mmCIF file of C-alpha atoms in Angstrom:
data_model
loop_
_atom_site.group_PDB
_atom_site.id
_atom_site.type_symbol
_atom_site.label_atom_id
_atom_site.label_comp_id
_atom_site.label_asym_id
_atom_site.label_seq_id
_atom_site.Cartn_x
_atom_site.Cartn_y
_atom_site.Cartn_z
ATOM 1 C CA UNK C 1 47.242 40.591 -58.411
ATOM 2 C CA UNK C 2 48.875 38.322 -61.470
ATOM 3 C CA UNK C 3 52.515 39.768 -62.519
ATOM 4 C CA UNK C 4 54.619 39.242 -65.252
ATOM 5 C CA UNK C 5 57.989 40.224 -66.383
ATOM 6 C CA UNK C 6 58.424 43.000 -69.288
ATOM 7 C CA UNK C 7 61.596 41.695 -71.186
ATOM 8 C CA UNK C 8 64.407 40.164 -69.403
ATOM 9 C CA UNK C 9 65.433 43.343 -67.260
ATOM 10 C CA UNK C 10 62.241 45.326 -67.369
ATOM 11 C CA UNK C 11 59.845 45.868 -64.197
ATOM 12 C CA UNK C 12 57.587 42.898 -63.092
ATOM 13 C CA UNK C 13 53.517 44.829 -63.894
ATOM 14 C CA UNK C 14 50.481 43.500 -63.352
ATOM 15 C CA UNK C 15 49.682 40.554 -66.292
ATOM 16 C CA UNK C 16 46.851 42.662 -67.460
ATOM 17 C CA UNK C 17 47.884 46.354 -68.097
ATOM 18 C CA UNK C 18 45.314 49.068 -68.419
ATOM 19 C CA UNK C 19 45.148 51.757 -71.652
ATOM 20 C CA UNK C 20 44.289 55.132 -71.079
ATOM 21 C CA UNK C 21 43.820 56.117 -75.052
ATOM 22 C CA UNK C 22 39.986 55.396 -75.421
ATOM 23 C CA UNK C 23 38.935 57.851 -72.113
ATOM 24 C CA UNK C 24 39.972 60.646 -74.195
ATOM 25 C CA UNK C 25 40.044 60.001 -77.586
ATOM 26 C CA UNK C 26 39.336 58.149 -80.870
ATOM 27 C CA UNK C 27 36.020 56.351 -79.636
ATOM 28 C CA UNK C 28 33.631 59.017 -79.830
ATOM 29 C CA UNK C 29 31.347 60.348 -77.088
ATOM 30 C CA UNK C 30 32.052 63.028 -74.683
ATOM 31 C CA UNK C 31 34.838 62.037 -72.317
ATOM 32 C CA UNK C 32 33.938 62.174 -68.602
ATOM 33 C CA UNK C 33 37.383 62.848 -66.725
ATOM 34 C CA UNK C 34 35.761 62.136 -63.059
ATOM 35 C CA UNK C 35 34.225 59.025 -64.310
ATOM 36 C CA UNK C 36 37.560 57.962 -66.420
ATOM 37 C CA UNK C 37 39.534 58.329 -62.985
ATOM 38 C CA UNK C 38 37.530 56.849 -60.887
ATOM 39 C CA UNK C 39 38.206 53.671 -63.419
ATOM 40 C CA UNK C 40 41.800 54.434 -62.916
ATOM 41 C CA UNK C 41 42.005 54.992 -58.941
ATOM 42 C CA UNK C 42 39.185 51.301 -59.340
ATOM 43 C CA UNK C 43 42.318 50.018 -61.476
ATOM 44 C CA UNK C 44 45.076 50.758 -59.037
ATOM 45 C CA UNK C 45 42.894 49.153 -56.007
ATOM 46 C CA UNK C 46 42.523 46.101 -58.069
ATOM 47 C CA UNK C 47 46.650 45.406 -58.204
ATOM 48 C CA UNK C 48 46.851 46.919 -62.125
ATOM 49 C CA UNK C 49 50.381 48.678 -62.351
ATOM 50 C CA UNK C 50 50.716 49.498 -66.231
ATOM 51 C CA UNK C 51 48.809 52.162 -67.202
ATOM 52 C CA UNK C 52 49.657 53.445 -70.695
ATOM 53 C CA UNK C 53 48.830 56.803 -72.560
ATOM 54 C CA UNK C 54 50.706 58.883 -75.181
ATOM 55 C CA UNK C 55 51.098 62.318 -76.105
ATOM 56 C CA UNK C 56 48.867 62.007 -78.856
ATOM 57 C CA UNK C 57 45.852 60.681 -77.248
ATOM 58 C CA UNK C 58 43.580 64.206 -77.253
ATOM 59 C CA UNK C 59 45.735 65.155 -78.030
ATOM 60 C CA UNK C 60 47.777 66.250 -74.950
ATOM 61 C CA UNK C 61 44.745 65.530 -72.269
ATOM 62 C CA UNK C 62 44.897 62.220 -71.658
ATOM 63 C CA UNK C 63 48.709 62.682 -70.405
ATOM 64 C CA UNK C 64 47.221 65.760 -68.090
ATOM 65 C CA UNK C 65 44.369 63.186 -66.955
ATOM 66 C CA UNK C 66 46.450 60.385 -66.104
ATOM 67 C CA UNK C 67 48.409 62.545 -64.481
ATOM 68 C CA UNK C 68 45.497 64.085 -62.017
ATOM 69 C CA UNK C 69 44.076 60.333 -61.465
ATOM 70 C CA UNK C 70 48.094 58.944 -60.255
ATOM 71 C CA UNK C 71 49.086 61.904 -58.128
ATOM 72 C CA UNK C 72 49.354 60.909 -54.429
ATOM 73 C CA UNK C 73 49.856 57.047 -56.125
ATOM 74 C CA UNK C 74 52.574 57.642 -58.141
ATOM 75 C CA UNK C 75 54.029 54.872 -56.723
ATOM 76 C CA UNK C 76 51.900 52.609 -57.351
ATOM 77 C CA UNK C 77 52.182 52.788 -61.119
ATOM 78 C CA UNK C 78 54.662 51.581 -63.894
ATOM 79 C CA UNK C 79 54.055 54.859 -66.354
ATOM 80 C CA UNK C 80 54.161 54.222 -70.051
ATOM 81 C CA UNK C 81 53.678 57.285 -72.463
ATOM 82 C CA UNK C 82 54.800 57.532 -75.965
ATOM 83 C CA UNK C 83 56.229 60.174 -78.397
ATOM 84 C CA UNK C 84 56.732 60.797 -81.932
ATOM 85 C CA UNK C 85 53.304 61.247 -83.589
ATOM 86 C CA UNK C 86 52.874 65.091 -84.475
ATOM 87 C CA UNK C 87 49.052 66.750 -85.059
ATOM 88 C CA UNK C 88 48.386 69.732 -86.664
ATOM 89 C CA UNK C 89 46.224 71.564 -84.189
ATOM 90 C CA UNK C 90 44.163 73.192 -87.044
ATOM 91 C CA UNK C 91 43.590 69.491 -88.831
ATOM 92 C CA UNK C 92 43.113 66.812 -86.708
ATOM 93 C CA UNK C 93 43.187 64.618 -89.601
ATOM 94 C CA UNK C 94 47.062 65.522 -90.436
ATOM 95 C CA UNK C 95 49.382 63.948 -88.694
ATOM 96 C CA UNK C 96 53.192 62.910 -89.188
ATOM 97 C CA UNK C 97 55.786 61.262 -87.310
ATOM 98 C CA UNK C 98 58.863 62.922 -85.995
ATOM 99 C CA UNK C 99 61.948 61.067 -84.492
ATOM 100 C CA UNK C 100 64.622 63.585 -84.573
ATOM 101 C CA UNK C 101 67.189 63.815 -81.773
ATOM 102 C CA UNK C 102 65.818 67.276 -80.415
ATOM 103 C CA UNK C 103 62.259 66.167 -81.105
ATOM 104 C CA UNK C 104 63.094 63.328 -78.579
ATOM 105 C CA UNK C 105 64.063 65.076 -75.772
ATOM 106 C CA UNK C 106 61.348 67.821 -76.174
ATOM 107 C CA UNK C 107 58.273 65.911 -76.565
ATOM 108 C CA UNK C 108 59.431 64.096 -73.371
ATOM 109 C CA UNK C 109 59.780 67.014 -71.126
ATOM 110 C CA UNK C 110 56.691 68.074 -72.309
ATOM 111 C CA UNK C 111 54.769 65.225 -71.421
ATOM 112 C CA UNK C 112 57.170 65.098 -67.949
ATOM 113 C CA UNK C 113 55.040 68.384 -67.459
ATOM 114 C CA UNK C 114 51.741 66.889 -68.314
ATOM 115 C CA UNK C 115 51.557 64.148 -66.212
ATOM 116 C CA UNK C 116 53.246 65.947 -63.059
ATOM 117 C CA UNK C 117 56.083 63.745 -62.896
ATOM 118 C CA UNK C 118 59.817 63.386 -62.533
ATOM 119 C CA UNK C 119 60.268 60.745 -65.350
ATOM 120 C CA UNK C 120 58.745 58.150 -67.219
ATOM 121 C CA UNK C 121 58.960 54.285 -66.406
ATOM 122 C CA UNK C 122 58.319 52.870 -69.884
ATOM 123 C CA UNK C 123 59.113 55.703 -72.848
ATOM 124 C CA UNK C 124 57.787 54.013 -76.329
ATOM 125 C CA UNK C 125 58.372 55.453 -79.519
ATOM 126 C CA UNK C 126 55.070 55.670 -81.126
ATOM 127 C CA UNK C 127 55.757 55.180 -85.108
ATOM 128 C CA UNK C 128 59.071 55.127 -86.174
ATOM 129 C CA UNK C 129 60.057 57.884 -88.566
ATOM 130 C CA UNK C 130 61.377 56.555 -91.449
ATOM 131 C CA UNK C 131 63.497 59.395 -92.568
ATOM 132 C CA UNK C 132 65.157 59.629 -89.218
ATOM 133 C CA UNK C 133 67.887 56.147 -88.183
ATOM 134 C CA UNK C 134 66.724 54.468 -85.546
ATOM 135 C CA UNK C 135 69.767 54.316 -84.607
ATOM 136 C CA UNK C 136 69.675 58.095 -83.940
ATOM 137 C CA UNK C 137 66.249 58.475 -82.456
ATOM 138 C CA UNK C 138 66.551 55.284 -79.838
ATOM 139 C CA UNK C 139 70.466 57.412 -78.857
ATOM 140 C CA UNK C 140 68.444 60.209 -77.926
ATOM 141 C CA UNK C 141 66.014 58.249 -75.661
ATOM 142 C CA UNK C 142 69.124 56.293 -74.275
ATOM 143 C CA UNK C 143 69.809 60.113 -73.089
ATOM 144 C CA UNK C 144 66.611 59.917 -71.103
ATOM 145 C CA UNK C 145 67.406 57.811 -69.301
ATOM 146 C CA UNK C 146 70.979 58.552 -68.631
ATOM 147 C CA UNK C 147 69.107 62.026 -67.294
ATOM 148 C CA UNK C 148 67.127 59.957 -65.423
ATOM 149 C CA UNK C 149 64.287 61.227 -66.969
ATOM 150 C CA UNK C 150 62.623 57.985 -68.623
ATOM 151 C CA UNK C 151 63.743 54.293 -67.365
ATOM 152 C CA UNK C 152 63.041 51.761 -69.967
ATOM 153 C CA UNK C 153 62.273 51.952 -73.462
ATOM 154 C CA UNK C 154 59.924 50.768 -76.108
ATOM 155 C CA UNK C 155 59.162 50.813 -79.979
ATOM 156 C CA UNK C 156 55.568 50.425 -80.744
ATOM 157 C CA UNK C 157 54.457 49.003 -84.564
ATOM 158 C CA UNK C 158 58.184 48.231 -85.110
ATOM 159 C CA UNK C 159 59.581 45.867 -87.790
ATOM 160 C CA UNK C 160 61.660 43.119 -86.961
ATOM 161 C CA UNK C 161 64.940 44.499 -88.727
ATOM 162 C CA UNK C 162 64.270 47.754 -86.970
ATOM 163 C CA UNK C 163 63.613 46.075 -83.624
ATOM 164 C CA UNK C 164 67.277 44.365 -83.465
ATOM 165 C CA UNK C 165 68.799 48.409 -84.937
ATOM 166 C CA UNK C 166 67.177 49.645 -81.680
ATOM 167 C CA UNK C 167 67.821 47.111 -79.445
ATOM 168 C CA UNK C 168 71.561 47.106 -81.274
ATOM 169 C CA UNK C 169 71.462 50.461 -79.556
ATOM 170 C CA UNK C 170 70.279 50.465 -75.927
ATOM 171 C CA UNK C 171 68.066 47.146 -74.817
ATOM 172 C CA UNK C 172 65.120 47.612 -75.886
ATOM 173 C CA UNK C 173 62.456 46.705 -73.153
ATOM 174 C CA UNK C 174 59.189 45.856 -74.382
ATOM 175 C CA UNK C 175 57.318 46.185 -78.386
ATOM 176 C CA UNK C 176 53.691 47.539 -78.200
ATOM 177 C CA UNK C 177 51.594 46.536 -81.192
ATOM 178 C CA UNK C 178 47.996 45.777 -81.586
ATOM 179 C CA UNK C 179 47.164 41.567 -81.325
ATOM 180 C CA UNK C 180 44.401 39.915 -80.645
ATOM 181 C CA UNK C 181 42.407 36.756 -81.818
ATOM 182 C CA UNK C 182 41.207 39.287 -84.751
ATOM 183 C CA UNK C 183 44.862 41.020 -85.089
ATOM 184 C CA UNK C 184 47.275 38.361 -85.661
ATOM 185 C CA UNK C 185 50.202 39.845 -87.873
ATOM 186 C CA UNK C 186 52.718 39.823 -85.332
ATOM 187 C CA UNK C 187 52.770 35.725 -85.277
ATOM 188 C CA UNK C 188 53.013 36.097 -89.479
ATOM 189 C CA UNK C 189 55.577 38.776 -90.004
ATOM 190 C CA UNK C 190 58.351 37.914 -87.054
ATOM 191 C CA UNK C 191 57.763 40.556 -85.126
ATOM 192 C CA UNK C 192 56.659 38.230 -82.029
ATOM 193 C CA UNK C 193 59.797 35.931 -82.846
ATOM 194 C CA UNK C 194 62.174 38.904 -82.941
ATOM 195 C CA UNK C 195 61.076 40.347 -79.453
ATOM 196 C CA UNK C 196 61.486 36.761 -78.085
ATOM 197 C CA UNK C 197 64.681 36.200 -79.219
ATOM 198 C CA UNK C 198 65.774 39.243 -77.800
ATOM 199 C CA UNK C 199 64.165 39.356 -74.550
ATOM 200 C CA UNK C 200 61.595 41.667 -75.591
ATOM 201 C CA UNK C 201 58.425 41.844 -73.797
ATOM 202 C CA UNK C 202 55.665 41.941 -75.991
ATOM 203 C CA UNK C 203 52.536 44.670 -75.394
ATOM 204 C CA UNK C 204 49.308 43.886 -77.261
ATOM 205 C CA UNK C 205 47.113 47.249 -77.690
ATOM 206 C CA UNK C 206 43.522 46.311 -78.429
ATOM 207 C CA UNK C 207 43.533 43.113 -77.262
ATOM 208 C CA UNK C 208 39.847 42.619 -77.607
ATOM 209 C CA UNK C 209 39.736 44.160 -81.020
ATOM 210 C CA UNK C 210 38.430 47.559 -80.340
ATOM 211 C CA UNK C 211 35.805 46.607 -78.447
ATOM 212 C CA UNK C 212 34.475 43.712 -81.434
ATOM 213 C CA UNK C 213 35.340 40.875 -79.806
ATOM 214 C CA UNK C 214 33.261 41.855 -76.601
ATOM 215 C CA UNK C 215 30.190 40.977 -78.912
ATOM 216 C CA UNK C 216 28.666 44.931 -77.737
ATOM 217 C CA UNK C 217 29.096 46.148 -81.184
ATOM 218 C CA UNK C 218 26.324 44.971 -83.165
ATOM 219 C CA UNK C 219 25.526 47.457 -86.122
ATOM 220 C CA UNK C 220 28.393 50.376 -87.394
ATOM 221 C CA UNK C 221 25.239 52.728 -86.020
ATOM 222 C CA UNK C 222 26.374 51.662 -82.516
ATOM 223 C CA UNK C 223 29.397 54.399 -82.979
ATOM 224 C CA UNK C 224 29.448 57.629 -82.251
ATOM 225 C CA UNK C 225 29.143 59.764 -85.443
ATOM 226 C CA UNK C 226 33.014 60.889 -84.403
ATOM 227 C CA UNK C 227 34.536 57.345 -83.591
ATOM 228 C CA UNK C 228 37.287 56.612 -85.638
ATOM 229 C CA UNK C 229 36.053 53.159 -86.181
ATOM 230 C CA UNK C 230 33.532 54.239 -88.735
ATOM 231 C CA UNK C 231 36.040 54.737 -90.864
ATOM 232 C CA UNK C 232 38.020 51.533 -89.997
ATOM 233 C CA UNK C 233 37.710 48.831 -93.032
ATOM 234 C CA UNK C 234 36.779 46.178 -90.524
ATOM 235 C CA UNK C 235 33.667 48.447 -89.311
ATOM 236 C CA UNK C 236 32.438 48.623 -92.588
ATOM 237 C CA UNK C 237 29.841 46.998 -95.368
ATOM 238 C CA UNK C 238 30.700 43.532 -96.098
ATOM 239 C CA UNK C 239 33.500 43.653 -93.717
ATOM 240 C CA UNK C 240 31.770 44.438 -90.954
ATOM 241 C CA UNK C 241 29.003 41.216 -91.424
ATOM 242 C CA UNK C 242 32.009 38.894 -92.073
ATOM 243 C CA UNK C 243 33.665 40.059 -88.651
ATOM 244 C CA UNK C 244 30.627 39.963 -86.552
ATOM 245 C CA UNK C 245 29.728 35.945 -87.686
ATOM 246 C CA UNK C 246 33.011 35.018 -86.382
ATOM 247 C CA UNK C 247 32.436 37.102 -83.129
ATOM 248 C CA UNK C 248 29.125 34.904 -83.146
ATOM 249 C CA UNK C 249 31.046 31.707 -82.674
ATOM 250 C CA UNK C 250 33.405 33.656 -79.652
ATOM 251 C CA UNK C 251 30.423 34.436 -78.180
ATOM 252 C CA UNK C 252 29.238 30.881 -78.364
ATOM 253 C CA UNK C 253 32.520 29.427 -76.999
ATOM 254 C CA UNK C 254 32.370 31.486 -74.098
ATOM 255 C CA UNK C 255 28.559 30.979 -73.257
ATOM 256 C CA UNK C 256 29.849 27.455 -73.248
ATOM 257 C CA UNK C 257 32.278 28.313 -70.722
ATOM 258 C CA UNK C 258 30.198 30.277 -68.852
ATOM 259 C CA UNK C 259 32.137 33.984 -69.310
ATOM 260 C CA UNK C 260 31.494 36.574 -71.581
ATOM 261 C CA UNK C 261 33.198 36.607 -75.211
ATOM 262 C CA UNK C 262 35.817 39.525 -74.015
ATOM 263 C CA UNK C 263 36.847 37.478 -70.744
ATOM 264 C CA UNK C 264 37.658 34.728 -74.033
ATOM 265 C CA UNK C 265 39.519 36.851 -76.216
ATOM 266 C CA UNK C 266 41.739 38.349 -73.170
ATOM 267 C CA UNK C 267 42.193 34.887 -71.797
ATOM 268 C CA UNK C 268 43.369 33.864 -75.329
ATOM 269 C CA UNK C 269 45.679 36.996 -75.601
ATOM 270 C CA UNK C 270 47.251 36.125 -72.149
ATOM 271 C CA UNK C 271 47.124 32.097 -72.744
ATOM 272 C CA UNK C 272 49.878 33.148 -76.193
ATOM 273 C CA UNK C 273 53.212 33.310 -73.453
ATOM 274 C CA UNK C 274 53.499 34.676 -69.978
ATOM 275 C CA UNK C 275 55.969 37.576 -72.228
ATOM 276 C CA UNK C 276 52.696 39.401 -72.869
ATOM 277 C CA UNK C 277 51.190 41.985 -71.352
ATOM 278 C CA UNK C 278 47.628 43.491 -72.973
ATOM 279 C CA UNK C 279 46.622 46.520 -72.148
ATOM 280 C CA UNK C 280 42.722 46.573 -72.643
ATOM 281 C CA UNK C 281 41.545 50.266 -72.489
ATOM 282 C CA UNK C 282 38.238 51.240 -71.006
ATOM 283 C CA UNK C 283 36.093 53.869 -69.274
ATOM 284 C CA UNK C 284 33.517 52.125 -67.789
ATOM 285 C CA UNK C 285 33.648 50.513 -64.226
ATOM 286 C CA UNK C 286 31.834 47.435 -64.964
ATOM 287 C CA UNK C 287 33.806 46.459 -68.501
ATOM 288 C CA UNK C 288 37.477 47.079 -66.329
ATOM 289 C CA UNK C 289 36.188 44.317 -63.340
ATOM 290 C CA UNK C 290 34.811 42.138 -66.330
ATOM 291 C CA UNK C 291 38.544 42.615 -68.482
ATOM 292 C CA UNK C 292 40.292 41.496 -65.083
ATOM 293 C CA UNK C 293 37.974 38.533 -64.600
ATOM 294 C CA UNK C 294 39.597 37.417 -67.919
ATOM 295 C CA UNK C 295 42.694 36.717 -65.387
ATOM 296 C CA UNK C 296 40.965 33.913 -64.008
ATOM 297 C CA UNK C 297 39.805 32.276 -66.532
ATOM 298 C CA UNK C 298 42.416 29.036 -67.813
ATOM 299 C CA UNK C 299 41.950 27.984 -71.564
ATOM 300 C CA UNK C 300 43.095 24.223 -72.273
ATOM 301 C CA UNK C 301 44.191 23.127 -75.440
ATOM 302 C CA UNK C 302 40.946 21.409 -76.157
ATOM 303 C CA UNK C 303 38.983 25.018 -76.120
ATOM 304 C CA UNK C 304 42.484 26.511 -77.848
ATOM 305 C CA UNK C 305 42.018 24.223 -80.582
ATOM 306 C CA UNK C 306 38.878 24.944 -80.607
ATOM 307 C CA UNK C 307 39.091 28.864 -80.590
ATOM 308 C CA UNK C 308 41.629 28.540 -83.503
ATOM 309 C CA UNK C 309 39.479 26.336 -85.499
ATOM 310 C CA UNK C 310 36.393 29.062 -85.541
ATOM 311 C CA UNK C 311 39.048 32.004 -85.771
ATOM 312 C CA UNK C 312 41.955 31.126 -87.630
ATOM 313 C CA UNK C 313 44.909 33.492 -88.488
ATOM 314 C CA UNK C 314 43.401 34.769 -91.317
ATOM 315 C CA UNK C 315 39.415 34.876 -90.359
ATOM 316 C CA UNK C 316 39.280 38.824 -89.893
ATOM 317 C CA UNK C 317 38.051 40.604 -92.791
ATOM 318 C CA UNK C 318 39.265 44.160 -94.043
ATOM 319 C CA UNK C 319 42.685 46.030 -93.010
ATOM 320 C CA UNK C 320 43.227 47.269 -89.991
ATOM 321 C CA UNK C 321 43.714 51.142 -90.315
ATOM 322 C CA UNK C 322 42.484 52.863 -93.689
ATOM 323 C CA UNK C 323 45.271 52.962 -96.535
ATOM 324 C CA UNK C 324 46.190 56.452 -95.648
ATOM 325 C CA UNK C 325 46.506 55.598 -92.082
ATOM 326 C CA UNK C 326 50.300 55.456 -90.179
ATOM 327 C CA UNK C 327 48.992 53.573 -87.867
ATOM 328 C CA UNK C 328 49.081 50.135 -90.136
ATOM 329 C CA UNK C 329 53.023 50.335 -91.167
ATOM 330 C CA UNK C 330 55.847 48.659 -89.603
ATOM 331 C CA UNK C 331 59.228 50.330 -90.610
#
């Protein structure tokens, strides 16, 4: 397994991690825990070391699933989880952000219990709380490091100035945000340049465009009724048709190279720099193996130029998240 190091002083991890969210939440269908655990076990067998979860996935059930999967295998895993998005059990659509120091402590202790571990390797603030100074939140996260409950700190979907302020309180090891051929905002909003300047690792989530870049999604009707993508602007109406045309061009380039569209999309992210560790998610063994095959794909300058020509920075149609969603905000 190829490896990469997160940040200047962070852990060395597999060049591809495994995002576990879709095993329990958001992408529709009833989760199959046994199949999901089999995927995690196979990933570990193949040398994947970075597993990514969060307390809000489920909520809570994904951490418990990951905890069961890594029981007896803790030494093989760099375990990442997140806090900060609070859900209302009585209203699945209601959610808020909480970065208060007392909540940081309580959330971490709850995650440790669900995961069945005594420490988390990488602990992210899932979304920045605009009501709480980032210095206060990261100060509380730093105390978790002092207590031995967390090894390294991360932020998710944070703006450049917030990253700088946080890093001044305690070293930030990783910044997680959406990044793929169809989500290239980090190149434009200063996030990628900032983390590189500060020596912070970059962890792209949804590097396959929430599955769209694989070419497997042909119509909005391919989604289950409870799949959140039905409500995402990029998967609706004219946006869907325009984006599908882009994916067709990705499929054509991949076919010329004898690989899948998903492998091409992942290889593109991997080629953006050795400081990037993408975390594609899947709940199927076949897709896990396909994703790992991207590590063997080398893209030369001409191929990268061809990809950029058919899929330039601003090509995608539609916003990443619905307007009311907290997911789209860089604070």
